XYZ file of C-alpha atoms in Angstrom:
544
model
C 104.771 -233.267 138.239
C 103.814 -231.913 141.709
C 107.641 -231.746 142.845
C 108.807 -229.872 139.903
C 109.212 -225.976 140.299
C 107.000 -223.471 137.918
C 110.210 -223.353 135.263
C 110.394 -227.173 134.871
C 106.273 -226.979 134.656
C 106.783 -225.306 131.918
C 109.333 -227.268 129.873
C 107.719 -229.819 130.330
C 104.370 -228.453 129.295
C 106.212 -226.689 125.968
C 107.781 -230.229 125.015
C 104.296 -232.232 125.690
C 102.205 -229.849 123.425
C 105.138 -229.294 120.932
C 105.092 -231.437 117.342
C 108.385 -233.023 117.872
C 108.297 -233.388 121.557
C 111.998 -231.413 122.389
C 113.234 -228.852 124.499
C 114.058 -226.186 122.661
C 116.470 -224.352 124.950
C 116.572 -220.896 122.553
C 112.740 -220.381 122.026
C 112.156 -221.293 125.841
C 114.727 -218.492 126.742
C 113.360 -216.444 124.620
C 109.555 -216.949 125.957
C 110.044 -216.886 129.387
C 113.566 -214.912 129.901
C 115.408 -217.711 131.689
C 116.536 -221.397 131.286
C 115.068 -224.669 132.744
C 118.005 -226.578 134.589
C 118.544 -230.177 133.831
C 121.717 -230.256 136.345
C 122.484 -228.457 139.346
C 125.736 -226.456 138.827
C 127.590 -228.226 135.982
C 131.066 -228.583 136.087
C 132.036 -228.539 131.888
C 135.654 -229.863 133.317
C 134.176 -233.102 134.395
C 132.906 -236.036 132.087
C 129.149 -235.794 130.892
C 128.887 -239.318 133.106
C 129.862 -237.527 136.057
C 126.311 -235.476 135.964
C 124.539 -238.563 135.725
C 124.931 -238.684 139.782
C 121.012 -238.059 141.709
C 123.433 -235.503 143.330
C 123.837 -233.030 139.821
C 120.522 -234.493 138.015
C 117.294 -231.851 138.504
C 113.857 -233.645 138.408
C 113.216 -232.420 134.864
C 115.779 -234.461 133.729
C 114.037 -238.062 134.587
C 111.000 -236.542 132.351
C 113.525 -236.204 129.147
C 115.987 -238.431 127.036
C 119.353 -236.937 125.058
C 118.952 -239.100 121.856
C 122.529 -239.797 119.796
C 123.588 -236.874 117.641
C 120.753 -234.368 118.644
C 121.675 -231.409 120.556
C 118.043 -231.070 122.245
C 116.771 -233.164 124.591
C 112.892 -235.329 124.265
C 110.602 -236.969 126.030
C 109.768 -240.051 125.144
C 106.779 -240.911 123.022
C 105.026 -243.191 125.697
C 105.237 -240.685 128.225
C 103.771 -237.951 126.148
C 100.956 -239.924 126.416
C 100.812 -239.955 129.238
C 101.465 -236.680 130.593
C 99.071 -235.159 128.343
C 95.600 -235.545 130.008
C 97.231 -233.824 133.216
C 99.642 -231.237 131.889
C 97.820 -228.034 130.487
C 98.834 -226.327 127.154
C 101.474 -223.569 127.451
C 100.348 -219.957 126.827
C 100.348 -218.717 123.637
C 103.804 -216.058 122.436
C 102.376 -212.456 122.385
C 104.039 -209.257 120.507
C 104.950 -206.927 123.110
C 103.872 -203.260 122.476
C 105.599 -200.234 124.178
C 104.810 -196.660 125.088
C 104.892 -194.065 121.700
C 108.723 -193.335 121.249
C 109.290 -189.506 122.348
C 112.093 -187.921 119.754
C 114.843 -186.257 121.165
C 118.531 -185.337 120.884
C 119.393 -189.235 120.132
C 116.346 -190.725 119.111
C 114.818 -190.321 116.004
C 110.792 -191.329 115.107
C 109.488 -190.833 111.273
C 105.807 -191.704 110.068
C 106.897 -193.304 106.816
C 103.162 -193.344 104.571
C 102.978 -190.212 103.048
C 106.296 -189.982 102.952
C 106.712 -193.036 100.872
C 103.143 -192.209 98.644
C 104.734 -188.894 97.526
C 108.636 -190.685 97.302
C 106.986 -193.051 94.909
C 105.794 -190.841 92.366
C 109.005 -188.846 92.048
C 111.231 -191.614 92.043
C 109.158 -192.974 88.939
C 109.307 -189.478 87.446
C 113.409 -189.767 88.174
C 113.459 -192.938 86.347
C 111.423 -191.596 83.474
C 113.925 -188.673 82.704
C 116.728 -191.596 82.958
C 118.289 -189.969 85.832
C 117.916 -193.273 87.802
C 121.125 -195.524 87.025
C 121.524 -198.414 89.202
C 123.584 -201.881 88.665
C 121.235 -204.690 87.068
C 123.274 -207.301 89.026
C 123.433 -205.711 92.729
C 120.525 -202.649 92.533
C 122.901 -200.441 93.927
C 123.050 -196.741 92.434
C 125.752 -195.124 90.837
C 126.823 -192.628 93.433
C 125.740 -189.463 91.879
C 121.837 -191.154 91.223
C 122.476 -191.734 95.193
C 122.457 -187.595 95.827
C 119.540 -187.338 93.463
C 117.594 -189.708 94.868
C 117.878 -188.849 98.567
C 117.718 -184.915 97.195
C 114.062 -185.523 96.339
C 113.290 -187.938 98.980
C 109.610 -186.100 100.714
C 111.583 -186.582 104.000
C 115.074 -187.385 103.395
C 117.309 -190.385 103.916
C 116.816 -191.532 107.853
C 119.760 -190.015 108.662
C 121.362 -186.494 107.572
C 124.225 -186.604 105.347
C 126.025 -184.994 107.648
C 125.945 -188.976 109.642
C 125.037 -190.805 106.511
C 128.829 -189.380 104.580
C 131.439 -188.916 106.785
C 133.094 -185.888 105.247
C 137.237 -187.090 106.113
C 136.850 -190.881 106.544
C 139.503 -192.229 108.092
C 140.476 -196.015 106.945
C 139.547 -197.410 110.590
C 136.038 -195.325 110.315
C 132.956 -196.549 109.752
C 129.644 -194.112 107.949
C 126.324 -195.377 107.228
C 126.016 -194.789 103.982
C 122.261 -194.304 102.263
C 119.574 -196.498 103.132
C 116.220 -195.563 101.657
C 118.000 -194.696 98.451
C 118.931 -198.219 97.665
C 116.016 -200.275 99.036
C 113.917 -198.244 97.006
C 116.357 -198.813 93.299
C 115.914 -202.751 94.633
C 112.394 -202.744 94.712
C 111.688 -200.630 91.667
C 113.880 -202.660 89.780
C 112.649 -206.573 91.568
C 109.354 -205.101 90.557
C 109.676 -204.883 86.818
C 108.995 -200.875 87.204
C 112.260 -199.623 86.002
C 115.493 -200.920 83.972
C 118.683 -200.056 82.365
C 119.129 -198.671 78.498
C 122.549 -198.498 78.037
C 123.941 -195.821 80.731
C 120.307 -194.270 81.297
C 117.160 -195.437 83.154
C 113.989 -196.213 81.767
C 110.441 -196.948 83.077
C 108.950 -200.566 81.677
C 105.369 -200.762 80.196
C 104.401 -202.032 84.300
C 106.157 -198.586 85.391
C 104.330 -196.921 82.859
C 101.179 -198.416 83.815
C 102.481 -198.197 87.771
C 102.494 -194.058 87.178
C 98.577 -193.793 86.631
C 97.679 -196.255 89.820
C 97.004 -194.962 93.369
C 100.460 -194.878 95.149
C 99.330 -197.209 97.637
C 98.094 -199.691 95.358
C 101.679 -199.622 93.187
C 103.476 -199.886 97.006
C 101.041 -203.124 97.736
C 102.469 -204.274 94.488
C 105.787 -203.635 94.782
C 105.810 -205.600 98.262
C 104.567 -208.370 96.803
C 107.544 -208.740 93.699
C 109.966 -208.094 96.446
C 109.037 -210.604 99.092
C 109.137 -213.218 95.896
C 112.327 -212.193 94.442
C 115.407 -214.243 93.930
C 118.130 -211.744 92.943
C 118.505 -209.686 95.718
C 119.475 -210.339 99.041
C 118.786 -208.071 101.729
C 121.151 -209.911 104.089
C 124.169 -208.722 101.605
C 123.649 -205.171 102.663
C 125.316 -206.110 106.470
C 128.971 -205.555 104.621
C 131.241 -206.271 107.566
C 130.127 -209.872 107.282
C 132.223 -211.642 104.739
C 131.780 -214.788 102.912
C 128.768 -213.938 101.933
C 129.556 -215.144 98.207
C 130.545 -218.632 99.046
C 127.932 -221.283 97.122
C 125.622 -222.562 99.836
C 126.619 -219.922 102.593
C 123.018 -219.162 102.748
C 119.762 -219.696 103.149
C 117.055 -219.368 100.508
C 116.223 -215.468 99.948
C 112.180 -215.810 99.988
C 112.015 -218.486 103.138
C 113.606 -215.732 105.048
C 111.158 -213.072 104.275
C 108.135 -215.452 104.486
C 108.769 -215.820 108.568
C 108.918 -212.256 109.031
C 106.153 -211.658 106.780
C 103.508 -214.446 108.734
C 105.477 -212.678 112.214
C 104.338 -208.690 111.023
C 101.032 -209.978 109.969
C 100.640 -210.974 113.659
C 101.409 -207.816 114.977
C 98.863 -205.337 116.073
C 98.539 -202.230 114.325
C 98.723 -198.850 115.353
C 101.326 -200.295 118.473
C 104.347 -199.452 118.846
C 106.764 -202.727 118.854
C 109.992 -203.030 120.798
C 112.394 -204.443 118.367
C 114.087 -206.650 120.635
C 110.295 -207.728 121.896
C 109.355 -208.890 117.916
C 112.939 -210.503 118.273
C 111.940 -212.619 121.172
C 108.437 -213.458 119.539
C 110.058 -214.894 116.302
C 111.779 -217.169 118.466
C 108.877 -218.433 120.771
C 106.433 -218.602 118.244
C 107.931 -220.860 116.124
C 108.885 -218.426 113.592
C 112.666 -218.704 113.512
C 114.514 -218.920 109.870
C 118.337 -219.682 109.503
C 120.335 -217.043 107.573
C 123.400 -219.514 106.743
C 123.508 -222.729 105.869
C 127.106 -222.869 107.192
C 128.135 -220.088 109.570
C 131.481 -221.366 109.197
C 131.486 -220.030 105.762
C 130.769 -216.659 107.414
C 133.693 -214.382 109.770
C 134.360 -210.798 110.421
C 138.027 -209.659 110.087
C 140.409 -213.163 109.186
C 138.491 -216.198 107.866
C 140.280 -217.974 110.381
C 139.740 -215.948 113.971
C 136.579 -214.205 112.984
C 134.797 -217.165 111.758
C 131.087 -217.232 113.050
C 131.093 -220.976 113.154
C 132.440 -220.774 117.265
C 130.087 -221.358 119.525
C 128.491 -218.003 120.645
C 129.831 -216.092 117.330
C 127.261 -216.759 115.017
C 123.785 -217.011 116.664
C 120.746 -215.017 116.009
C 121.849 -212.047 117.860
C 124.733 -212.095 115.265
C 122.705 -213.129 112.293
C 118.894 -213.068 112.349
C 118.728 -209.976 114.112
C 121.015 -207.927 111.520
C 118.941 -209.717 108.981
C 115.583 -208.541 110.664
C 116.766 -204.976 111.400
C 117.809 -204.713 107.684
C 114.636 -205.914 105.901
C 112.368 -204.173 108.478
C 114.335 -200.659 108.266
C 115.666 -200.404 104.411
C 112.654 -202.314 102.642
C 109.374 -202.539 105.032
C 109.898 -198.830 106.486
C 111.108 -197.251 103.367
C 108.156 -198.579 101.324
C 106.016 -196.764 103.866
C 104.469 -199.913 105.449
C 105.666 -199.275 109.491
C 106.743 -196.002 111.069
C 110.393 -196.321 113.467
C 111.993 -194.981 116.182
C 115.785 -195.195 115.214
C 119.639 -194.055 116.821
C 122.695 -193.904 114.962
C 123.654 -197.235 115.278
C 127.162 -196.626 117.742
C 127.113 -197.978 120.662
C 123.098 -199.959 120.291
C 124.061 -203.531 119.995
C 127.449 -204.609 121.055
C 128.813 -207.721 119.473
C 132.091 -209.273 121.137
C 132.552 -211.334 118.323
C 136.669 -211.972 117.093
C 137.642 -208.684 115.110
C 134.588 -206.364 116.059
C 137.390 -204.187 118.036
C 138.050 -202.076 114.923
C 133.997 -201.571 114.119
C 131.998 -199.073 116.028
C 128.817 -201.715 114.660
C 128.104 -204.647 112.543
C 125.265 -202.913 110.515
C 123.976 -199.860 109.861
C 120.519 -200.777 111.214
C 121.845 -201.473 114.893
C 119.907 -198.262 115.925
C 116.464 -199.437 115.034
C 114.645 -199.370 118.410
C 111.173 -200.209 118.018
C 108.232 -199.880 114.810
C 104.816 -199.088 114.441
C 102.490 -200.803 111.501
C 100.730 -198.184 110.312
C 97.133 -197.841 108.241
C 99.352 -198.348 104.859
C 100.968 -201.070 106.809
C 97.961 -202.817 107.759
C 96.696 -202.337 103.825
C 99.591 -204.506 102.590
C 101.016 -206.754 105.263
C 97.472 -207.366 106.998
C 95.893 -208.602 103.737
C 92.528 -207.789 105.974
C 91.762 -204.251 103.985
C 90.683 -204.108 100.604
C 90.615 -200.809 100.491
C 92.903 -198.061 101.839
C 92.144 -194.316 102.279
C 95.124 -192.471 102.495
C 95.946 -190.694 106.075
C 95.989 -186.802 106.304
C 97.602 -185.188 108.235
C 96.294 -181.762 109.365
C 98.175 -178.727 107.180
C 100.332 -176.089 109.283
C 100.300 -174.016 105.737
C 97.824 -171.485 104.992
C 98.475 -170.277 101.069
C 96.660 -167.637 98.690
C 95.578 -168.487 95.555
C 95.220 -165.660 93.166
C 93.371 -165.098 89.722
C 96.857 -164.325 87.675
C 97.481 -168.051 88.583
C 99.913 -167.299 91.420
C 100.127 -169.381 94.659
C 101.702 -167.707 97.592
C 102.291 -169.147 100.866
C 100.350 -166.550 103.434
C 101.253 -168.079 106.721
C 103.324 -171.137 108.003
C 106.139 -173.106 105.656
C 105.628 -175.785 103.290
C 106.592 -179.368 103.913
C 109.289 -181.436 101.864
C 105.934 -183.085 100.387
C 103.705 -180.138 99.962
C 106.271 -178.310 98.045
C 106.665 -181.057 95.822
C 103.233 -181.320 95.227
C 103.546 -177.284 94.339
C 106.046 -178.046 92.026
C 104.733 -180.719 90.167
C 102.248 -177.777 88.473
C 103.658 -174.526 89.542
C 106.903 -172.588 88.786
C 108.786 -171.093 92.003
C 109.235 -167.727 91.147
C 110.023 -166.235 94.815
C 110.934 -167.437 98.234
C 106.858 -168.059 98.710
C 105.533 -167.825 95.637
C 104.604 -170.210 92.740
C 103.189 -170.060 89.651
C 101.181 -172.399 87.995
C 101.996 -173.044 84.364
C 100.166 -174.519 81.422
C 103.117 -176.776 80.279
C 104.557 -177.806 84.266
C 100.746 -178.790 84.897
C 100.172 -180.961 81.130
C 103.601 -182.773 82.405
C 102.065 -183.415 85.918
C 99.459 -185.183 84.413
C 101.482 -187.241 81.673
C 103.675 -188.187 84.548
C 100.465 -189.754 86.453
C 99.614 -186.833 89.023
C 96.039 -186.607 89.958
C 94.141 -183.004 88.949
C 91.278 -183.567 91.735
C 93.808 -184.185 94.430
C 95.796 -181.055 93.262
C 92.446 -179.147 93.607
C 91.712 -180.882 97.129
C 95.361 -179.965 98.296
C 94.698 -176.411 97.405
C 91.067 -176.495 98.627
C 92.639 -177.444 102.308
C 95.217 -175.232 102.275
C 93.223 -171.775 101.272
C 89.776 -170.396 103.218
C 88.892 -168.613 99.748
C 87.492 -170.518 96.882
C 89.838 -170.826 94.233
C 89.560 -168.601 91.106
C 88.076 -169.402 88.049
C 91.615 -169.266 86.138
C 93.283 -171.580 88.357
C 90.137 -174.506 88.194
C 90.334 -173.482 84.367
C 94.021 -174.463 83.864
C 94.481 -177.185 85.734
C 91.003 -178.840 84.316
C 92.437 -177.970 80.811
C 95.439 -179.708 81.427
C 93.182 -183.038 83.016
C 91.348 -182.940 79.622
C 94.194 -182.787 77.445
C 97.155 -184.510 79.419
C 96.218 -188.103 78.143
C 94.741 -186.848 74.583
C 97.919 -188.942 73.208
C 98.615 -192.175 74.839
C 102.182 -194.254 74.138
C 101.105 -197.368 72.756
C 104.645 -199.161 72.589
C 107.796 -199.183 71.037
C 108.565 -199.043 67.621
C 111.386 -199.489 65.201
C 112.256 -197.346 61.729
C 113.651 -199.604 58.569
C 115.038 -197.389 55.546
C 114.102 -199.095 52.178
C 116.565 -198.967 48.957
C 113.819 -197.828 47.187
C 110.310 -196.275 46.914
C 109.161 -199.656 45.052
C 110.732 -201.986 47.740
C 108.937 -199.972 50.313
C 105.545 -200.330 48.878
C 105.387 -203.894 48.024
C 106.181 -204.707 51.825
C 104.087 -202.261 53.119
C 100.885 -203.059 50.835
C 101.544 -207.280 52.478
C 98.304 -207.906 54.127
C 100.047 -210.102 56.506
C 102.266 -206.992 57.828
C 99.124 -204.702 57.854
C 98.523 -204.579 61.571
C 101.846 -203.816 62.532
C 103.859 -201.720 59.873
C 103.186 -198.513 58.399
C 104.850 -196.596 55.506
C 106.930 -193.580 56.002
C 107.493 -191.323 53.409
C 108.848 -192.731 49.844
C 111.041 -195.475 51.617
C 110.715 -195.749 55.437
C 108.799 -198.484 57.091
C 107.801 -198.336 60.633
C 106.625 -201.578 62.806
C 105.852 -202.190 65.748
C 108.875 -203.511 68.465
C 106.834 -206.715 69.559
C 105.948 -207.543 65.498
C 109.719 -207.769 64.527
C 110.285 -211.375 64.432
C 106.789 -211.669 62.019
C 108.206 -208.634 60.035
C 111.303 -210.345 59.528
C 109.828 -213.655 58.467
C 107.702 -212.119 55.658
C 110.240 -209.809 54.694
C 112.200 -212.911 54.006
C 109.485 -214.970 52.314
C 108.687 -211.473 49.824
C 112.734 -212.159 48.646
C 114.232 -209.693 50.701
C 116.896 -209.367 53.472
C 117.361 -206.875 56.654
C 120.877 -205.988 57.635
């Protein structure tokens, strides 16, 4: 051990202290930024017996074994052993941080959690009004719920639509296309929040529920269904790579998301992360995941040339990365739970890959530079906090609030999210002024918005106590906003007759569930139709 240089030292010591004993040449490289040498300056022309010579053989290889059909080499059980006593455990992997991310002409940075908090709540609201169609099978949204989403989006897609929709897209072009748009229709929809009627959107009893919860609580939620779903897969969204369809081309969905999950919950929070750092920390800390089962089953271009089977196609640059940059930028970031530093994606990551000569990138994430898990963050990948108070920022916004229930804006201009939050109860009526209205503010509440935080928003925002008419409205419509409550679905039967109608209403085994109508309609509750039906039956009559 005393001949060998630090490198070998250390291969040796990962292998001793490892479970299985192997030299793992990618998470070595990946700890430690360079390779321990087994031969001095291989020859791949020559026959492997030719390195076997003391002249091409290092000293690390007399400490290791190449056992048939296994691509990494061991060291033998009896020298473990052995070597154990005297060598000393490897150092731990560590998540590199980085200095805060400055914005500038190229790079972008966004603080994601209120952005996400106030996204949440409108997006359910969009869904409510059925304004949120999406495809059951792939959670994509039609392209016209794509412009509303991103329209009322607190701070916008990532990019500008000027980037995100190429305006004359040539066949050989390439745009990026929305992100946060359709990671947030997959989540909604993994979640149980939302679904499809027919050609219109709908909230489910959970997204009715979901509307009266603290945002943050619904997001924890949300994170949860998502990590644990089946039906999606995030990889799927890296469209240049085909093959994707094949049976048994990849891995399992929630495996995937499991290692990244146990590798952000090891991250510090409130540090900014160098992408390519958490990259290398995966692989050294033993939390690598395959994306294919068969890369082979995977190319870019022709099945045939493009095929990321070849050595050096397919690896995790290729693969894992893309998969990484996708979950951590369309799901984790849009759901509020890191803040990112980003670039258009031109030009980031370089792939020489067979066929990549006609793409400017491989996905639409290659910009994503580096990530920050913020308090949110910490809340629902941390598991640590039970309890999570909202971060405020400081307002730049001073506004007047007046006794004829008019809100202008005295000094500064209103955020994406604080003019949302004005609109929820108050009517623009001019460039700076709103007014709040009886009905706007009794829909604010049905739709889940929270009176006292209204108050407190207005409270910050204006050095004058608020009048008397505007506390008296909007605690009016707090009163009265829940006095009816929807209590499920229900379903209306027409009767021949007035008799038929009252000798199944007056059954004592329907009473809890169906109620008379007039001479001869019958309503019941949706989840009481198959009992309905039975005793219909057994009374001597049909439904049709």
């Amino acid at each position: 051990m005393s001949e060998l240089n630090d490198i070998e030292k250390l291969a040796v010591s990962e292998a001793v202290h490892s479970f299985d004993h192997r030299h793992d040449e990618r998470r070595f490289h990946s700890k430690y930024g360079c390779d321990a040498k087994f031969y001095n300056n291989p020859d791949r022309s020559r026959r492997d017996d030719f390195y076997q010579s003391p002249k091409y053989v290092t000293r690390l290889k007399l400490f290791f074994y190449w056992q048939r059909n296994e691509p990494m080499p061991v060291i033998p059980s009896d020298l473990v052993e052995k070597l154990k006593p005297m060598v000393p455990a490897p150092a731990a992997a560590f998540v590199p941080c980085t200095e805060p991310p400055v914005a500038d002409g190229l790079l972008m940075v966004r603080t994601t959690e209120s952005e996400a908090l106030a996204d949440l709540g409108a997006l359910l609201r969009l869904a409510d009004q059925g304004n949120l169609a999406f495809s059951p099978k792939t959670g994509l949204p039609s392209k016209n719920t794509l412009h509303e989403i991103t329209a009322i989006l607190s701070g916008g897609d990532w990019f500008p639509d000027k980037i995100t929709r190429l305006p004359d897209l040539k066949p050989w072009d390439q745009d990026i296309g929305e992100i946060k748009p359709i990671g947030w229709s997959r989540m909604l929809h993994a979640a149980g929040l939302i679904e499809m009627k027919g050609s219109k959107s709908v909230l489910t009893d959970r997204g009715r529920r979901a509307v009266a919860k603290p945002a943050w609580q619904v997001i924890a939620e949300i994170w949860d269904k998502w990590t644990k779903n089946k039906h999606y897969d995030e990889f799927n969204r890296i469209d240049i790579i085909k093959g994707q369809s094949v049976t048994g081309a990849l891995t399992a969905r929630v495996d995937r998301r499991y290692a990244l999950l146990e590798a952000l919950a090891s991250c510090p929070s409130e540090q900014w992360i160098p992408f390519d750092g958490f990259s290398k920390y995966m692989r050294a800390g033993d939390l690598d995941f395959e994306v294919s089962n068969d890369p082979w089953r995977l190319y870019i271009s022709d099945r045939k040339y493009g095929s990321l089977g070849y050595s050096g196609y397919g690896g995790w640059d290729v693969l894992q990365d893309r998969y990484l940059l996708c979950v951590i930028m369309e799901y984790v970031a849009t759901l509020g739970l890191v803040d990112i530093a980003y670039k258009t994606p031109d030009g980031c990551r370089n792939v020489e890959n067979w066929g990549m000569d006609c793409y400017a990138w491989l996905s639409r994430y290659d910009g994503l530079q580096a990530f920050r898990i913020n308090c949110l963050g910490e809340y629902v990948l941390g598991g640590a906090k039970t309890e999570f108070c909202p971060t405020r920022a400081t307002p730049q916004v001073v506004l007047m609030a007046l006794s004829n229930l008019t809100i202008r804006v005295a000094s500064g201009i209103l955020s994406p999210i604080e003019k949302m939050q004005l609109e929820a109860w108050a009517e623009q009526v001019g460039p700076d002024t709103f007014r709040l209205d009886e009905m706007r503010a009794m829909e604010a509440i049905e739709t889940g918005k929270d009176a006292d935080e209204f108050i407190k928003f207005l409270e910050e925002r204006d050095s004058q106590s608020l009048p008397e008419t505007i506390c008296a409205l909007i605690k009016m419509a707090k009163e009265n906003g829940g006095a009816v409550r929807r209590s499920g679905g229900a379903l209306l039967f027409e009767c021949r007759d007035a008799r038929t109608a009252e000798l199944i209403s007056a059954c004592k085994e329907l009473s809890s569930i169906c109620y008379r109508v007039g001479d001869t309609s019958l309503v019941i509750r949706e989840e009481g139709l198959p009992k309905f039906q039975k005793q219909v039956r057994t009374l001597g009559f049909g439904i049709r």
